[in-house]
Short mmCIF file of C-alpha atoms and ligand atoms in Angstrom, two decimals:
data_model
loop_
_atom_site.label_atom_id
_atom_site.label_comp_id
_atom_site.label_asym_id
_atom_site.label_seq_id
_atom_site.Cartn_x
_atom_site.Cartn_y
_atom_site.Cartn_z
CA UNK K 1 160.96 197.80 -63.65
CA UNK K 2 161.76 194.71 -65.71
CA UNK K 3 163.00 191.67 -63.76
CA UNK K 4 166.34 190.30 -65.07
CA UNK K 5 166.66 186.59 -64.25
CA UNK K 6 170.05 185.02 -63.38
CA UNK K 7 169.63 182.68 -66.32
CA UNK K 8 167.10 182.10 -69.02
CA UNK K 9 166.60 179.54 -71.77
CA UNK K 10 166.51 180.83 -75.33
CA UNK K 11 163.91 179.13 -77.49
CA UNK K 12 163.59 179.90 -81.19
CA UNK K 13 160.82 179.26 -83.69
CA UNK K 14 162.99 176.45 -85.09
CA UNK K 15 163.08 174.83 -81.64
CA UNK K 16 159.30 174.99 -81.43
CA UNK K 17 158.93 173.56 -84.95
CA UNK K 18 161.31 170.70 -84.07
CA UNK K 19 159.26 169.79 -81.00
CA UNK K 20 155.89 170.02 -82.73
CA UNK K 21 157.11 167.84 -85.59
CA UNK K 22 157.84 165.07 -83.05
CA UNK K 23 154.36 165.53 -81.58
CA UNK K 24 152.93 164.87 -85.04
CA UNK K 25 155.21 161.88 -85.66
CA UNK K 26 154.88 158.20 -84.75
CA UNK K 27 157.27 158.28 -81.80
CA UNK K 28 156.99 160.44 -78.69
CA UNK K 29 159.63 158.31 -77.00
CA UNK K 30 162.11 155.59 -77.97
CA UNK K 31 162.17 157.03 -81.49
CA UNK K 32 164.92 158.34 -83.77
CA UNK K 33 165.47 161.75 -82.14
CA UNK K 34 167.25 160.26 -79.13
CA UNK K 35 169.96 158.60 -81.23
CA UNK K 36 170.27 161.80 -83.28
CA UNK K 37 170.76 163.89 -80.12
CA UNK K 38 173.36 161.43 -78.83
CA UNK K 39 175.17 161.47 -82.17
CA UNK K 40 175.31 165.28 -82.36
CA UNK K 41 176.65 165.69 -78.81
CA UNK K 42 179.19 162.88 -79.34
CA UNK K 43 180.43 164.59 -82.53
CA UNK K 44 180.60 167.99 -80.86
CA UNK K 45 182.56 166.81 -77.81
CA UNK K 46 184.58 164.10 -79.54
CA UNK K 47 183.23 161.40 -77.20
CA UNK K 48 183.02 157.88 -78.62
CA UNK K 49 179.69 157.14 -76.92
CA UNK K 50 176.82 159.30 -75.70
CA UNK K 51 173.91 157.92 -73.68
CA UNK K 52 171.01 160.35 -73.23
CA UNK K 53 168.86 160.10 -70.09
CA UNK K 54 166.02 162.00 -68.40
CA UNK K 55 168.28 164.34 -66.37
CA UNK K 56 171.87 164.71 -65.18
CA UNK K 57 171.01 163.36 -61.73
CA UNK K 58 169.98 160.06 -63.35
CA UNK K 59 173.14 160.22 -65.49
CA UNK K 60 175.29 160.58 -62.34
CA UNK K 61 173.43 157.68 -60.72
CA UNK K 62 173.96 155.23 -63.59
CA UNK K 63 177.53 156.49 -64.02
CA UNK K 64 178.24 155.44 -60.43
CA UNK K 65 176.51 152.06 -60.98
CA UNK K 66 178.35 151.44 -64.25
CA UNK K 67 181.65 152.01 -62.43
CA UNK K 68 180.62 149.47 -59.80
CA UNK K 69 179.90 151.81 -56.89
CA UNK K 70 178.10 149.82 -54.22
CA UNK K 71 177.40 149.65 -50.47
CA UNK K 72 180.54 150.19 -48.43
CA UNK K 73 182.32 152.14 -51.19
CA UNK K 74 183.49 155.71 -50.81
CA UNK K 75 182.89 158.50 -53.35
CA UNK K 76 184.46 161.95 -53.10
CA UNK K 77 183.22 165.17 -54.63
CA UNK K 78 183.49 168.90 -53.88
CA UNK K 79 181.30 170.85 -51.43
CA UNK K 80 180.86 173.66 -53.99
CA UNK K 81 178.31 171.96 -56.23
CA UNK K 82 174.68 171.09 -56.60
CA UNK K 83 173.64 168.29 -54.23
CA UNK K 84 173.22 165.81 -57.11
CA UNK K 85 177.04 165.54 -57.44
CA UNK K 86 177.10 163.84 -54.02
CA UNK K 87 173.66 162.21 -53.85
CA UNK K 88 174.46 159.86 -56.75
CA UNK K 89 176.85 157.92 -54.52
CA UNK K 90 174.29 157.59 -51.74
CA UNK K 91 171.72 156.16 -54.19
CA UNK K 92 174.18 153.25 -54.59
CA UNK K 93 174.57 152.79 -50.84
CA UNK K 94 178.07 154.30 -50.89
CA UNK K 95 179.41 156.91 -48.45
CA UNK K 96 180.31 160.42 -49.52
CA UNK K 97 183.19 162.62 -48.50
CA UNK K 98 184.40 165.95 -49.84
CA UNK K 99 187.59 167.57 -51.10
CA UNK K 100 187.80 171.32 -50.62
CA UNK K 101 188.06 173.71 -53.56
CA UNK K 102 190.83 176.02 -54.73
CA UNK K 103 190.03 179.63 -53.84
CA UNK K 104 191.07 180.92 -57.28
CA UNK K 105 189.49 178.40 -59.63
CA UNK K 106 186.60 177.41 -57.30
CA UNK K 107 187.15 173.89 -58.65
CA UNK K 108 188.59 170.90 -56.77
CA UNK K 109 191.94 171.69 -55.15
CA UNK K 110 194.65 169.33 -56.39
CA UNK K 111 196.69 169.98 -53.25
CA UNK K 112 193.74 169.05 -51.01
CA UNK K 113 192.99 166.00 -53.15
CA UNK K 114 196.56 164.76 -52.98
CA UNK K 115 196.80 165.30 -49.21
CA UNK K 116 193.50 163.55 -48.60
CA UNK K 117 194.50 160.61 -50.84
CA UNK K 118 197.77 160.16 -48.95
CA UNK K 119 195.90 160.04 -45.63
CA UNK K 120 193.22 157.74 -47.07
CA UNK K 121 195.86 155.32 -48.29
CA UNK K 122 197.34 155.12 -44.80
CA UNK K 123 193.88 154.55 -43.30
CA UNK K 124 192.93 152.02 -45.97
CA UNK K 125 189.90 154.11 -47.03
CA UNK K 126 190.63 155.21 -50.59
CA UNK K 127 187.69 156.38 -52.72
CA UNK K 128 186.35 154.19 -55.50
CA UNK K 129 185.24 157.22 -57.53
CA UNK K 130 185.99 160.94 -57.45
CA UNK K 131 183.42 163.33 -58.96
CA UNK K 132 185.10 166.64 -59.86
CA UNK K 133 182.83 169.43 -61.11
CA UNK K 134 183.51 171.96 -63.89
CA UNK K 135 182.20 174.82 -61.79
CA UNK K 136 180.52 177.71 -63.65
CA UNK K 137 181.76 176.19 -66.92
CA UNK K 138 185.50 176.30 -66.12
CA UNK K 139 187.09 172.89 -66.75
CA UNK K 140 188.49 171.23 -63.61
CA UNK K 141 192.18 170.13 -63.62
CA UNK K 142 191.50 166.68 -65.09
CA UNK K 143 195.04 165.82 -66.27
CA UNK K 144 196.30 166.12 -62.67
CA UNK K 145 193.26 164.22 -61.33
CA UNK K 146 193.93 161.49 -63.92
CA UNK K 147 197.54 161.18 -62.75
CA UNK K 148 196.35 160.76 -59.15
CA UNK K 149 193.67 158.28 -60.26
CA UNK K 150 196.31 156.15 -61.95
CA UNK K 151 198.46 156.24 -58.82
CA UNK K 152 195.72 155.62 -56.23
CA UNK K 153 193.38 153.46 -58.30
CA UNK K 154 190.14 155.46 -58.29
CA UNK K 155 187.75 156.16 -61.18
CA UNK K 156 186.60 159.59 -62.38
CA UNK K 157 183.10 160.88 -63.14
CA UNK K 158 183.37 164.45 -64.40
CA UNK K 159 180.24 166.42 -63.53
CA UNK K 160 180.24 168.71 -66.57
CA UNK K 161 176.66 169.89 -66.06
CA UNK K 162 177.94 173.47 -66.51
CA UNK K 163 180.52 172.81 -69.18
CA UNK K 164 179.17 171.70 -72.56
CA UNK K 165 181.51 173.37 -75.06
CA UNK K 166 184.34 174.03 -72.60
CA UNK K 167 187.83 172.75 -73.30
CA UNK K 168 191.19 172.29 -71.60
CA UNK K 169 194.53 172.24 -73.43
CA UNK K 170 192.62 172.06 -76.71
CA UNK K 171 190.56 169.03 -75.63
CA UNK K 172 186.79 169.32 -75.46
CA UNK K 173 185.13 168.48 -72.16
CA UNK K 174 183.46 165.09 -72.57
CA UNK K 175 185.76 163.84 -75.29
CA UNK K 176 188.90 163.31 -73.24
CA UNK K 177 190.32 160.09 -71.81
CA UNK K 178 191.00 161.85 -68.51
CA UNK K 179 187.55 161.04 -67.10
CA UNK K 180 185.99 157.58 -67.23
CA UNK K 181 182.51 159.05 -67.65
CA UNK K 182 181.50 162.67 -68.21
CA UNK K 183 177.99 163.88 -67.35
CA UNK K 184 176.07 166.75 -68.99
CA UNK K 185 172.81 168.44 -67.94
CA UNK K 186 170.20 169.91 -70.27
CA UNK K 187 168.06 171.46 -67.55
CA UNK K 188 166.41 174.71 -68.66
CA UNK K 189 169.09 177.03 -67.21
CA UNK K 190 172.09 175.07 -68.50
CA UNK K 191 174.16 175.71 -71.66
CA UNK K 192 171.59 174.11 -73.96
CA UNK K 193 168.28 172.64 -72.85
CA UNK K 194 165.92 169.80 -73.62
CA UNK K 195 163.57 170.93 -70.84
CA UNK K 196 164.91 168.21 -68.58
CA UNK K 197 167.68 165.96 -69.83
CA UNK K 198 171.13 164.61 -69.21
CA UNK K 199 173.83 162.57 -70.92
CA UNK K 200 176.70 160.25 -70.08
CA UNK K 201 179.74 160.49 -72.36
CA UNK K 202 182.47 157.86 -72.43
CA UNK K 203 185.16 156.48 -74.70
CA UNK K 204 184.86 153.00 -73.16
CA UNK K 205 182.74 150.50 -75.14
CA UNK K 206 181.91 148.29 -72.16
CA UNK K 207 180.91 151.20 -69.94
CA UNK K 208 178.69 152.53 -72.73
CA UNK K 209 176.89 149.19 -73.06
CA UNK K 210 176.39 149.05 -69.30
CA UNK K 211 175.05 152.62 -69.18
CA UNK K 212 172.54 151.77 -71.94
CA UNK K 213 171.32 148.75 -70.00
CA UNK K 214 171.01 150.72 -66.76
CA UNK K 215 168.99 153.40 -68.58
CA UNK K 216 166.29 150.92 -69.66
CA UNK K 217 165.48 148.48 -66.84
CA UNK K 218 168.60 146.38 -67.46
CA UNK K 219 166.77 144.93 -70.47
CA UNK K 220 168.57 143.81 -73.62
CA UNK K 221 167.16 142.88 -77.02
CA UNK K 222 170.60 141.95 -78.34
CA UNK K 223 170.87 138.11 -78.54
CA UNK K 224 174.65 138.30 -78.04
CA UNK K 225 174.06 139.78 -74.55
CA UNK K 226 171.38 137.26 -73.52
CA UNK K 227 171.85 134.42 -71.08
CA UNK K 228 169.21 132.16 -72.62
CA UNK K 229 168.44 131.34 -76.26
CA UNK K 230 165.73 133.72 -77.52
CA UNK K 231 162.43 131.84 -77.79
CA UNK K 232 161.05 134.10 -80.54
CA UNK K 233 161.29 137.54 -82.09
CA UNK K 234 159.34 139.07 -79.19
CA UNK K 235 162.02 137.96 -76.74
CA UNK K 236 164.02 140.25 -74.48
CA UNK K 237 165.87 139.68 -71.23
CA UNK K 238 166.50 141.63 -68.09
CA UNK K 239 170.11 140.81 -67.29
CA UNK K 240 170.81 143.38 -64.53
CA UNK K 241 168.62 145.62 -62.35
CA UNK K 242 168.19 148.91 -64.23
CA UNK K 243 165.84 151.88 -64.29
CA UNK K 244 163.56 153.76 -66.63
CA UNK K 245 165.79 156.80 -67.05
CA UNK K 246 164.92 157.42 -70.71
CA UNK K 247 164.62 160.85 -72.27
CA UNK K 248 161.68 161.39 -74.65
CA UNK K 249 161.89 162.14 -78.37
CA UNK K 250 160.06 165.41 -77.65
CA UNK K 251 162.95 166.50 -75.41
CA UNK K 252 165.64 165.07 -77.66
CA UNK K 253 164.22 167.05 -80.61
CA UNK K 254 164.56 170.24 -78.59
CA UNK K 255 168.11 169.24 -77.67
CA UNK K 256 169.05 168.58 -81.31
CA UNK K 257 167.63 171.92 -82.37
CA UNK K 258 169.41 173.77 -79.53
CA UNK K 259 172.75 172.15 -80.44
CA UNK K 260 172.64 173.86 -83.84
CA UNK K 261 173.33 177.18 -82.14
CA UNK K 262 175.63 176.04 -79.32
CA UNK K 263 178.76 177.71 -80.72
CA UNK K 264 177.10 181.11 -81.25
CA UNK K 265 175.54 180.91 -77.79
CA UNK K 266 178.86 180.15 -76.16
CA UNK K 267 180.47 183.06 -78.01
CA UNK K 268 177.73 185.31 -76.66
CA UNK K 269 178.29 184.05 -73.10
CA UNK K 270 182.03 184.63 -73.56
CA UNK K 271 181.44 188.18 -74.83
CA UNK K 272 179.09 189.07 -71.95
CA UNK K 273 181.49 187.56 -69.36
CA UNK K 274 184.36 189.58 -70.80
CA UNK K 275 182.16 192.67 -70.70
CA UNK K 276 181.36 192.03 -67.00
CA UNK K 277 185.11 191.68 -66.36
CA UNK K 278 185.70 195.08 -67.95
CA UNK K 279 182.75 196.86 -66.32
CA UNK K 280 183.54 195.48 -62.85
CA UNK K 281 187.32 195.75 -62.95
CA UNK K 282 187.33 198.79 -60.62
CA UNK K 283 184.90 197.35 -58.07
CA UNK K 284 185.89 195.80 -54.76
CA UNK K 285 185.04 192.33 -56.03
CA UNK K 286 186.89 189.15 -56.86
CA UNK K 287 186.04 188.26 -60.46
CA UNK K 288 186.19 184.81 -62.08
CA UNK K 289 189.83 183.88 -62.72
CA UNK K 290 190.91 183.26 -66.30
CA UNK K 291 192.84 179.99 -66.46
CA UNK K 292 195.71 179.20 -68.82
CA UNK K 293 194.75 176.66 -71.48
CA UNK K 294 191.11 176.64 -70.40
CA UNK K 295 188.09 177.73 -72.41
CA UNK K 296 185.06 178.14 -70.16
CA UNK K 297 181.48 177.46 -71.20
CA UNK K 298 180.57 180.51 -69.05
CA UNK K 299 177.51 178.93 -67.50
CA UNK K 300 177.61 181.25 -64.46
CA UNK K 301 179.23 184.60 -63.72
CA UNK K 302 180.10 184.57 -60.01
CA UNK K 303 181.71 187.46 -58.13
CA UNK K 304 182.89 187.44 -54.51
CA UNK K 305 182.57 190.42 -52.17
CA UNK K 306 186.03 191.37 -50.95
CA UNK K 307 185.13 194.02 -48.36
CA UNK K 308 185.34 192.39 -44.92
CA UNK K 309 182.30 194.37 -43.77
CA UNK K 310 180.16 193.87 -46.85
CA UNK K 311 177.25 191.60 -46.22
CA UNK K 312 176.41 189.33 -49.15
CA UNK K 313 172.87 189.04 -47.81
CA UNK K 314 172.39 192.83 -47.83
CA UNK K 315 173.75 193.08 -51.36
CA UNK K 316 171.61 190.13 -52.45
CA UNK K 317 168.46 191.72 -51.02
CA UNK K 318 169.25 195.10 -52.58
CA UNK K 319 169.68 193.48 -55.98
CA UNK K 320 166.44 191.50 -55.68
CA UNK K 321 164.56 194.61 -54.51
CA UNK K 322 165.78 196.26 -57.69
CA UNK K 323 164.55 193.40 -59.86
CA UNK K 324 167.94 191.82 -60.52
CA UNK K 325 167.72 188.05 -60.25
CA UNK K 326 170.99 187.36 -58.49
CA UNK K 327 171.59 183.90 -57.08
CA UNK K 328 174.12 181.99 -54.94
CA UNK K 329 176.01 178.94 -56.22
CA UNK K 330 176.41 176.93 -54.04
CA UNK K 331 175.43 176.31 -50.46
CA UNK K 332 178.25 173.85 -49.61
CA UNK K 333 176.71 170.37 -49.85
CA UNK K 334 178.02 169.25 -46.46
CA UNK K 335 176.10 172.09 -44.75
CA UNK K 336 172.66 170.78 -45.77
CA UNK K 337 170.79 169.20 -42.82
CA UNK K 338 170.59 165.86 -44.57
CA UNK K 339 174.40 165.83 -44.74
CA UNK K 340 174.69 167.11 -41.18
CA UNK K 341 172.92 163.91 -40.11
CA UNK K 342 175.74 161.97 -41.77
CA UNK K 343 178.21 163.71 -39.48
CA UNK K 344 179.34 166.69 -41.57
CA UNK K 345 179.54 170.13 -39.98
CA UNK K 346 180.60 173.72 -40.57
CA UNK K 347 184.36 174.32 -40.50
CA UNK K 348 185.31 171.09 -42.28
CA UNK K 349 185.82 172.66 -45.72
CA UNK K 350 186.80 176.26 -45.00
CA UNK K 351 187.63 177.37 -48.55
CA UNK K 352 184.20 176.35 -49.85
CA UNK K 353 182.52 177.88 -46.80
CA UNK K 354 184.41 181.17 -47.04
CA UNK K 355 183.67 181.36 -50.77
CA UNK K 356 179.98 180.65 -50.11
CA UNK K 357 179.63 183.57 -47.69
CA UNK K 358 180.96 186.00 -50.31
CA UNK K 359 179.61 184.59 -53.57
CA UNK K 360 177.01 186.25 -55.75
CA UNK K 361 175.92 184.97 -59.16
CA UNK K 362 175.05 187.77 -61.57
CA UNK K 363 172.59 187.32 -64.45
CA UNK K 364 174.13 185.82 -67.56
CA UNK K 365 172.36 184.28 -70.55
CA UNK K 366 172.93 184.52 -74.29
CA UNK K 367 170.04 186.87 -75.01
CA UNK K 368 170.94 189.33 -72.27
CA UNK K 369 171.24 192.83 -73.71
CA UNK K 370 174.04 195.28 -72.97
CA UNK K 371 171.57 197.66 -71.37
CA UNK K 372 170.35 194.88 -69.06
CA UNK K 373 173.96 194.16 -68.19
CA UNK K 374 174.65 197.86 -67.56
CA UNK K 375 171.70 197.93 -65.18
CA UNK K 376 173.07 194.91 -63.27
CA UNK K 377 176.47 196.58 -62.90
CA UNK K 378 174.99 199.95 -61.88
CA UNK K 379 172.73 198.36 -59.27
CA UNK K 380 175.59 196.25 -57.93
CA UNK K 381 177.84 199.31 -57.56
CA UNK K 382 175.01 201.08 -55.69
CA UNK K 383 174.51 198.03 -53.47
CA UNK K 384 178.22 197.94 -52.61
CA UNK K 385 178.18 201.66 -51.76
CA UNK K 386 175.10 201.30 -49.56
CA UNK K 387 176.69 198.33 -47.88
CA UNK K 388 180.13 199.82 -47.31
C1 PLP G 1 172.18 171.06 -62.73
C2 PLP G 1 173.22 170.24 -62.10
C3 PLP G 1 173.06 168.87 -61.84
C4 PLP G 1 171.75 168.16 -62.02
O1 PLP G 1 171.23 168.30 -63.27
P1 PLP G 1 169.74 167.84 -63.59
O2 PLP G 1 169.74 167.69 -65.07
O3 PLP G 1 168.85 168.95 -63.11
O4 PLP G 1 169.48 166.57 -62.86
C5 PLP G 1 174.13 168.16 -61.34
N1 PLP G 1 175.31 168.75 -61.09
C6 PLP G 1 175.49 170.07 -61.30
C7 PLP G 1 176.84 170.65 -61.02
C8 PLP G 1 174.45 170.86 -61.79
O5 PLP G 1 174.64 172.17 -61.98
#
């Protein structure tokens, strides 16, 4: 029986030609493909600036640094995300705390955020930055988060690793002024891929300049940014402590080539998600909620088992035994041992924890066939019967 993965990159002959042409060119890195990739993503999202880096984790790290996150600061994110959404703050010496999710949208709960902000204000421990996540490709409620940011004085990094191509109220994720910096991932399973890769998007000129410096060792070759007079054409200056977080031209070429089919791919994800909705409408499952004004990038298709007695682990094992590559997104971040050592424990974020115990990610990728999808649905219905 053929194994159906939960996600899979789609690579065309054009993608391969684009990569090999870089391999034959003068620049494997620091060449023209990086600026081209940045330009294409900026155009697509409507962002004023795009800064490509080696992965989204690095993008989240320099986003925190560019916003001034430092030791003693507090950064909030959601438990229902990949660990990188929280780790970025710790790289800067800051402390992390979490805001629980909304059970319907699986994104940050505005009610929880507001309550926690009110308490934090009384305790004098407001966050410097909040990192909401566009879970599964559904845009998080940024206009409301922006309103709270303006009132309580925090900054926003939108982790849009799942959400290239998504939009809210007609505004493309990454191009809005709601977030200070928006981060994309081009890891192999994400919406488009460059193998590994990430990007920071911002409309703020100063933040963009700072992100570019942080990406390359804090080094500038622009005389207007230098502290000393250049003593020759060779001259450059390190003016802050940065990193080597560059992406290569090889990867950027793949990214550029992948972007040329991003709209068709998203339409295919949309069609397959809608088809799952239809095929599973009679099952005892909670399906992804459609949200008014929101266009999802449909990165993941996550169902939740509703039957009190159904065991997600039994269903998961049954699916895997039948060669269906189901997955679980996400183990709540605060439940990882490394977070336990910081004082977090089970029971602190009950909505995320309850969701986690019931969640199952079904295979979804643009080249998935209808017969593959039918097999997923059939096997899942069998698994639920066996389990019940
Ligand atoms: C994939 C992912 C990341 C990290 O992306 P990389 O490019 O692998 O570093 C961060 N946040 C979320 C929500 C992700 O899904």
